Amino acid sequence: MGSVKRRDFGQYCGLARALELVGERWALLIVRNLLVRPRRYTELQTGLAGIPTNVLATRLKELEQAGIVERQVAPAPARGVVYALTPVGQSLEPALLSLARWGATQLGDPQPGDVVTPEGAVLNLRAQFQSSQAAGTTAAWEIHVRDVVVHAVVADGALTTGLGPAPVEPDLTITVALADGELASYRAIISAMRDGLVELKGRRKLLDTFLRVFTVPRGA
Amino acid sequence: MGSVKRRDFGQYCGLARALELVGERWALLIVRNLLVRPRRYTELQTGLAGIPTNVLATRLKELEQAGIVERQVAPAPARGVVYALTPVGQSLEPALLSLARWGATQLGDPQPGDVVTPEGAVLNLRAQFQSSQAAGTTAAWEIHVRDVVVHAVVADGALTTGLGPAPVEPDLTITVALADGELASYRAIISAMRDGLVELKGRRKLLDTFLRVFTVPRGA
DNA sequence: CTGCATCCACTTTGATACTG
DNA sequence: CAGTATCAAAGTGGATGCAG
């Protein structure tokens, strides 16, 4: 393994370089999950639903060597290895969200066997956030879908979102009722909200605000 | 060929969908070149510098089936096949430019053997365009580098750019002098301009405007 | 000449099993 | 938990063939 011969495109070009670094299969999905929060190897494995373990190991090494991912030894109580994005890795977020927005317009109906991961939902939330619509808004939402909790906090036109309860007391808690077996996709969640299939706790008017600030992708 | 079994990620997620459609090797570089203008098969082959012909054929079919690329029979004088982006394909541009911007920050020095294609340079120009800096500016530039001509027209804060002479009389023509054998990369061109290694014809003050509107990627 | 298709060596991926 | 080992199947890269 002495040779560091990465297969490249032979072009001195930003796009080609990006594809050399994160263009291989599964790489951007790993980054996506790490954008939500640092993760253990096994968490990545289950969160990526179908990634072969040797591919995950290989990608993590490549991403680490590219300076995108950092391998950390977990601190005090929970020993073990944790993978986190470096600042360079985090700077991929705008590009990743842009791609996700485009892909969302190309999403048809879910195929049998498709799954939705909480990470995917969180990133879709970030992707569909419209800061122009959020100017002057300050609010904290907490969304419950089955056993998953996601929060979204808007302040000064900027969004903070992630898994788990809101870091501040939420202004509105939205509990979404999905049909049995229905995928908890971003689309499905927004649809349920529009159709009123939700239980609200808090400032109910903030549901409309939420639906205005988080758009639904146009497309197919 | 009966089975339309594309290898997918099994996730109902915008990013995963995007990667299924344009995530395979060479796909986004093909889209990049088509974003500059429609192309013949052979033009793509030479413009992509190193793509195997069977991979190009396969990708074009996949992209066509995905509704991203359109196969057209060329009109009057020049018979033959021309590949062009559909509106869906063109809507990839923001995501592609965003990725290219990130990749540009990760570009080190050119490797021996690296080449720069005119398409790469044009797309880098678009990627590094700062509309915020261009507000109120209206100007047309024409850039000559060796035997390649590129134009950039800014009007109402919007950019139009492509290969060949400007569609209107340029306000400033910049002829860049590169060292022998030096790669005509976006970086090298901007550097030459900053260092005054250029020949100007027209409103010379527009060189500074150009350099303000088209930034150099920060990074390594 | 353009626009591919075919063939083949090589590499990567996916699935599964196994270990410190 | 955090990977490595193994192997079949699929994909890629390079060369060449060939019809319109």
XYZ file of C-alpha atoms (C1' of nucleotides) in Angstrom:
480
model
C 0.000 0.000 0.000
C 2.894 2.377 -0.359
C 1.463 3.962 -3.446
C -0.811 6.890 -2.805
C -2.079 6.646 -6.330
C -5.621 7.931 -6.137
C -7.437 7.606 -9.389
C -7.854 11.126 -10.602
C -9.310 12.904 -13.590
C -6.110 14.544 -14.753
C -7.729 17.959 -14.854
C -6.707 20.994 -12.867
C -10.264 22.033 -12.084
C -12.265 22.623 -8.923
C -15.060 20.282 -9.842
C -12.701 17.482 -10.806
C -10.865 17.916 -7.523
C -14.087 17.804 -5.549
C -15.082 14.610 -7.294
C -11.707 13.075 -6.622
C -12.123 13.832 -2.925
C -15.786 13.063 -2.297
C -17.032 11.650 -5.574
C -16.753 8.010 -4.753
C -19.687 5.896 -3.850
C -21.082 6.502 -0.340
C -18.604 9.302 0.424
C -21.065 12.192 0.408
C -23.626 10.206 2.351
C -21.049 9.641 5.059
C -20.361 13.369 5.101
C -24.095 14.016 5.240
C -24.496 11.938 8.365
C -21.457 13.496 9.987
C -22.862 16.943 9.249
C -25.640 16.182 11.682
C -23.249 15.203 14.418
C -20.092 13.149 14.994
C -20.661 9.439 14.905
C -19.237 6.096 15.919
C -18.299 3.562 13.287
C -21.264 1.398 14.105
C -23.657 4.329 14.110
C -22.520 5.208 10.626
C -22.943 1.634 9.556
C -26.517 1.385 10.704
C -27.358 4.948 9.693
C -26.193 4.313 6.160
C -28.426 1.279 5.789
C -26.697 -1.021 3.404
C -23.130 0.223 3.198
C -20.696 -2.686 3.209
C -18.448 -2.524 6.205
C -15.234 -2.688 4.193
C -16.371 0.196 2.011
C -17.174 2.250 5.094
C -13.731 1.526 6.502
C -12.056 2.429 3.217
C -14.028 5.654 2.755
C -13.315 6.798 6.280
C -9.614 6.324 5.699
C -9.758 8.194 2.401
C -11.793 11.022 3.880
C -9.410 11.227 6.784
C -6.438 11.401 4.479
C -8.194 14.091 2.465
C -8.557 16.167 5.629
C -12.344 15.967 5.584
C -12.914 13.593 8.461
C -11.122 13.368 11.760
C -10.769 10.234 13.837
C -11.090 11.074 17.489
C -10.809 8.902 20.537
C -13.925 9.540 22.531
C -13.378 11.344 25.841
C -14.376 10.402 29.329
C -17.301 8.079 29.856
C -17.838 6.469 26.457
C -14.514 5.166 25.226
C -14.111 4.276 21.595
C -13.589 5.953 18.282
C -15.641 8.869 17.024
C -15.578 10.247 13.515
C -16.140 13.968 13.061
C -15.879 16.443 10.250
C -12.946 18.815 10.137
C -13.637 22.456 9.234
C -12.857 21.527 5.639
C -15.454 18.792 5.838
C -18.014 21.136 7.331
C -17.388 23.581 4.528
C -18.912 20.998 2.226
C -22.351 21.737 3.632
C -23.472 24.376 1.105
C -22.518 22.193 -1.840
C -24.101 19.154 -0.270
C -27.335 20.990 0.452
C -27.393 22.347 -3.068
C -27.086 18.858 -4.497
C -29.730 17.616 -2.092
C -32.099 20.354 -3.231
C -31.642 19.348 -6.834
C -32.080 15.687 -6.016
C -35.230 16.444 -4.063
C -36.826 17.798 -7.228
C -36.004 14.493 -8.896
C -37.503 12.307 -6.199
C -40.399 10.256 -7.411
C -42.455 8.065 -5.171
C -40.649 5.958 -2.623
C -39.648 2.568 -3.939
C -40.482 -0.523 -1.960
C -37.593 -1.035 0.386
C -36.633 2.617 0.573
C -35.945 3.882 4.030
C -35.730 7.341 5.544
C -33.070 8.066 8.074
C -33.272 10.845 10.642
C -30.072 12.283 9.196
C -31.650 12.495 5.781
C -34.649 14.297 7.214
C -32.517 16.793 9.112
C -30.437 17.581 6.049
C -33.541 17.969 3.916
C -34.820 20.417 6.490
C -31.626 22.423 6.151
C -31.753 22.154 2.374
C -35.299 23.459 2.106
C -34.809 26.276 4.584
C -35.435 29.649 2.987
C -33.513 32.285 4.845
C -35.203 34.983 2.790
C -38.540 33.913 4.259
C -37.116 33.710 7.739
C -35.884 37.264 8.083
C -37.259 38.736 11.264
C -38.428 35.398 12.549
C -37.226 33.960 15.801
C -38.679 30.684 16.905
C -37.879 27.190 18.088
C -39.752 24.134 16.880
C -39.607 20.571 18.018
C -40.918 17.888 15.703
C -41.878 14.419 16.819
C -42.326 11.688 14.263
C -42.840 8.275 15.764
C -39.856 7.811 18.029
C -37.663 10.421 16.374
C -37.311 13.980 17.639
C -35.868 16.795 15.560
C -35.470 20.444 16.400
C -35.259 23.603 14.331
C -34.312 26.967 15.741
C -34.476 30.109 13.641
C -32.844 33.308 14.813
C -31.738 36.284 12.764
C -32.617 34.497 9.566
C -30.261 31.651 10.389
C -31.171 28.057 11.057
C -29.872 25.627 13.610
C -31.217 22.136 13.393
C -30.353 18.676 14.519
C -31.517 15.496 16.128
C -33.044 15.409 19.557
C -34.982 17.940 21.615
C -34.472 21.646 21.050
C -31.629 23.185 23.058
C -34.090 25.845 24.220
C -37.686 25.597 25.296
C -39.577 25.105 21.985
C -42.211 27.665 21.041
C -44.158 25.001 19.219
C -44.022 21.241 19.454
C -45.413 19.437 16.423
C -46.253 15.788 16.664
C -46.843 14.317 13.236
C -49.251 11.451 12.733
C -48.190 9.285 9.828
C -50.167 6.462 8.334
C -48.981 3.061 9.386
C -45.943 2.024 7.376
C -45.701 5.416 5.698
C -42.156 6.672 5.226
C -41.237 9.530 7.524
C -39.763 11.477 4.639
C -39.423 15.216 4.575
C -42.187 15.375 1.981
C -44.504 13.191 3.998
C -43.907 15.222 7.117
C -44.572 18.540 5.403
C -47.659 17.072 3.762
C -48.990 15.883 7.075
C -48.465 19.348 8.499
C -50.287 20.977 5.594
C -53.142 18.547 5.950
C -53.422 19.228 9.621
C -52.523 15.677 10.623
C -50.546 16.981 13.542
C -50.869 17.580 17.211
C -49.695 20.998 18.358
C -48.439 22.183 21.690
C -47.487 25.820 22.129
C -47.942 28.780 19.801
C -50.095 27.188 17.135
C -49.657 30.089 14.727
C -46.022 29.108 14.318
C -47.124 26.115 12.250
C -47.843 28.435 9.312
C -44.534 30.139 9.855
C -42.832 26.785 9.748
C -44.534 25.868 6.491
C -43.553 29.175 4.960
C -39.921 28.972 5.985
C -39.418 25.340 4.959
C -40.500 24.880 1.380
C -41.457 21.768 -0.450
C -39.287 20.963 -3.446
C -40.929 21.598 -6.765
C -40.437 19.006 -9.433
C -41.773 15.670 -10.606
C -30.872 -4.840 -21.184
C -34.389 -5.557 -20.053
C -33.717 -4.832 -16.431
C -33.647 -1.212 -15.457
C -31.950 -2.132 -12.236
C -29.900 0.901 -11.400
C -27.830 0.434 -8.311
C -29.367 2.721 -5.743
C -28.819 3.639 -2.141
C -32.183 2.500 -0.844
C -32.842 5.814 0.834
C -35.677 8.184 0.127
C -33.521 11.291 0.303
C -32.697 14.118 -2.053
C -28.957 13.710 -1.768
C -29.107 9.973 -2.333
C -31.290 10.532 -5.384
C -28.882 13.111 -6.776
C -26.001 10.709 -6.339
C -27.919 7.929 -8.029
C -28.518 10.180 -11.029
C -25.218 12.001 -11.404
C -22.963 10.393 -8.820
C -21.191 7.972 -11.058
C -17.738 8.532 -12.356
C -17.429 11.174 -15.090
C -21.141 12.048 -15.000
C -20.827 15.522 -13.491
C -17.876 16.358 -15.713
C -20.002 15.559 -18.736
C -22.712 17.830 -17.374
C -20.093 20.500 -16.750
C -19.003 20.488 -20.349
C -22.567 20.500 -21.606
C -23.338 23.459 -19.363
C -20.991 25.511 -21.500
C -22.724 24.519 -24.697
C -24.157 21.455 -26.473
C -21.527 19.106 -27.799
C -20.902 16.327 -30.246
C -19.850 12.933 -28.988
C -16.313 13.407 -30.198
C -16.056 16.875 -28.725
C -17.019 15.462 -25.360
C -14.479 12.720 -25.767
C -11.606 15.069 -26.439
C -12.855 17.692 -23.973
C -12.937 15.132 -21.183
C -9.347 14.109 -21.785
C -9.092 10.530 -20.772
C -12.641 9.270 -20.577
C -12.953 5.814 -22.102
C -15.294 5.804 -25.040
C -17.499 3.067 -23.660
C -17.919 4.906 -20.387
C -18.873 8.067 -22.250
C -21.448 6.142 -24.267
C -22.847 4.504 -21.163
C -23.048 7.741 -19.192
C -24.756 9.567 -22.012
C -27.407 6.866 -22.160
C -27.910 6.962 -18.408
C -28.094 10.729 -18.346
C -30.551 10.661 -21.219
C -32.717 8.143 -19.452
C -32.573 10.263 -16.326
C -33.917 13.207 -18.300
C -30.743 15.234 -17.827
C -29.305 15.037 -21.320
C -31.073 15.166 -24.641
C -29.840 13.567 -27.810
C -30.560 15.798 -30.762
C -29.930 15.316 -34.423
C -28.045 18.374 -35.529
C -29.979 20.695 -37.852
C -29.075 22.036 -41.241
C -25.449 22.234 -42.245
C -23.649 20.011 -39.783
C -25.401 16.674 -39.632
C -24.706 14.341 -36.782
C -25.675 13.912 -33.166
C -25.541 16.675 -30.608
C -25.914 16.211 -26.886
C -27.536 18.997 -24.914
C -28.806 19.474 -21.398
C -32.512 19.416 -20.739
C -33.942 22.053 -18.380
C -33.534 19.506 -15.603
C -29.890 19.142 -16.518
C -29.391 22.868 -16.594
C -30.934 23.133 -13.165
C -27.897 21.261 -11.901
C -25.741 24.324 -12.410
C -26.028 25.849 -8.922
C -25.134 22.569 -7.261
C -22.312 21.938 -9.677
C -20.875 25.410 -9.162
C -21.133 24.999 -5.421
C -19.174 21.772 -5.564
C -16.643 23.372 -7.884
C -16.176 26.246 -5.425
C -15.474 23.817 -2.634
C -13.123 21.799 -4.779
C -11.280 24.942 -5.823
C -10.363 25.564 -2.194
C -8.881 22.078 -2.117
C -6.771 22.463 -5.220
C -3.086 22.205 -4.555
C -0.480 22.715 -7.176
C -1.055 21.190 -10.584
C 0.262 17.672 -10.896
C 2.464 16.731 -13.802
C 0.115 15.654 -16.534
C -2.797 17.769 -15.378
C -4.547 19.648 -18.101
C -6.919 22.585 -18.121
C -9.823 22.565 -20.488
C -11.612 25.688 -21.672
C -14.826 24.297 -20.225
C -13.211 23.995 -16.837
C -12.037 27.569 -17.004
C -15.466 28.874 -18.012
C -17.164 27.015 -15.199
C -14.606 28.232 -12.692
C -15.335 31.727 -13.879
C -19.029 31.182 -13.191
C -18.269 29.562 -9.869
C -16.143 32.422 -8.617
C -18.490 35.141 -9.812
C -19.721 37.269 -6.939
C -23.045 38.761 -7.817
C -22.974 40.865 -4.659
C -19.864 42.605 -5.966
C -21.377 43.022 -9.403
C -24.457 44.994 -8.454
C -24.634 48.095 -10.561
C -21.948 46.900 -12.928
C -22.538 46.469 -16.612
C -19.608 45.422 -18.737
C -18.399 42.936 -21.305
C -14.945 41.372 -21.162
C -13.176 39.205 -23.646
C -10.262 37.129 -22.430
C -7.625 35.684 -24.698
C -5.325 32.983 -23.410
C -3.142 31.428 -26.069
C -5.594 30.293 -28.714
C -8.639 30.209 -26.460
C -11.150 33.057 -26.231
C -13.656 33.390 -23.407
C -16.191 36.094 -22.786
C -17.918 37.383 -19.666
C -20.815 39.787 -19.736
C -22.219 41.269 -16.551
C -25.535 43.062 -16.564
C -27.879 43.753 -13.653
C -25.689 41.712 -11.349
C -26.046 38.647 -13.547
C -23.314 36.873 -15.444
C -23.315 35.409 -18.904
C -20.175 33.630 -19.919
C -19.017 31.124 -22.455
C -16.472 30.177 -25.026
C -15.656 32.375 -27.975
C -15.851 36.107 -28.565
C -18.327 38.215 -26.645
C -21.781 38.451 -28.217
C -21.512 42.243 -27.901
C -18.590 44.559 -28.496
C -16.363 43.998 -25.446
C -15.603 46.967 -23.213
C -12.248 45.473 -22.367
C -10.210 42.813 -24.097
C -7.641 41.124 -21.868
C -4.873 39.127 -23.440
C -3.096 37.064 -20.829
C 0.572 36.215 -21.203
C 1.375 32.904 -19.548
C 4.805 31.449 -19.048
C 5.648 28.769 -21.537
C 4.121 25.493 -20.542
C 2.162 27.060 -17.687
C -1.322 25.710 -17.235
C -4.044 28.124 -18.302
C -5.959 27.506 -15.100
C -8.394 29.953 -13.598
C -5.907 30.628 -10.817
C -3.042 31.216 -13.212
C -5.125 33.566 -15.323
C -6.284 35.629 -12.353
C -2.728 35.718 -11.016
C -1.411 36.966 -14.339
C -4.033 39.694 -14.305
C -3.142 40.742 -10.779
C 0.522 40.814 -11.703
C -0.154 42.934 -14.735
C 1.051 40.283 -17.165
C -1.688 41.232 -19.561
C -2.286 43.296 -22.608
C -5.359 45.482 -22.436
C -7.495 46.935 -25.146
C -10.440 49.125 -24.216
C -11.482 50.596 -20.878
C -8.461 49.640 -18.810
C -10.167 50.483 -15.520
C -12.444 47.523 -16.036
C -9.561 45.208 -15.178
C -9.918 46.111 -11.514
C -13.632 45.626 -11.763
C -13.037 42.200 -13.232
C -10.714 41.248 -10.426
C -13.204 42.411 -7.831
C -16.134 40.571 -9.336
C -14.303 37.287 -9.907
C -12.688 36.164 -6.690
C -9.853 33.792 -6.139
C -10.745 30.771 -4.038
C -9.365 30.846 -0.548
C -7.888 27.649 0.761
C -4.731 25.583 0.658
C -14.449 11.043 -40.317
C -18.221 10.465 -36.466
C -20.505 7.559 -33.210
C -20.499 4.247 -31.012
C -20.022 -1.465 -29.756
C -17.070 -5.223 -28.312
C -13.475 -7.447 -25.947
C -10.433 -7.981 -22.109
C -7.421 -6.927 -17.990
C -7.968 -4.767 -13.912
C -10.308 -2.471 -9.984
C -14.101 -1.522 -7.005
C -18.149 -2.891 -4.788
C -21.296 -5.798 -2.107
C -22.166 -9.606 0.831
C -20.747 -12.426 4.307
C -17.742 -14.214 7.689
C -14.542 -13.553 11.171
C -11.320 -11.352 14.908
C -8.883 -8.263 18.565
C -17.331 -1.960 19.187
C -14.395 -1.442 15.369
C -12.943 -3.031 12.148
C -10.135 -6.971 8.667
C -10.481 -11.072 5.377
C -12.393 -13.304 1.596
C -14.611 -13.838 -2.754
C -18.076 -13.282 -6.497
C -20.160 -9.783 -9.266
C -20.192 -5.484 -11.275
C -17.905 -1.481 -13.052
C -13.851 1.003 -15.183
C -10.041 1.872 -18.379
C -7.696 0.917 -22.621
C -7.553 -0.941 -27.184
C -9.681 -2.047 -31.128
C -13.425 -2.905 -34.568
C -16.793 -1.254 -37.639
C -20.999 0.645 -39.758
C -22.990 4.995 -41.719
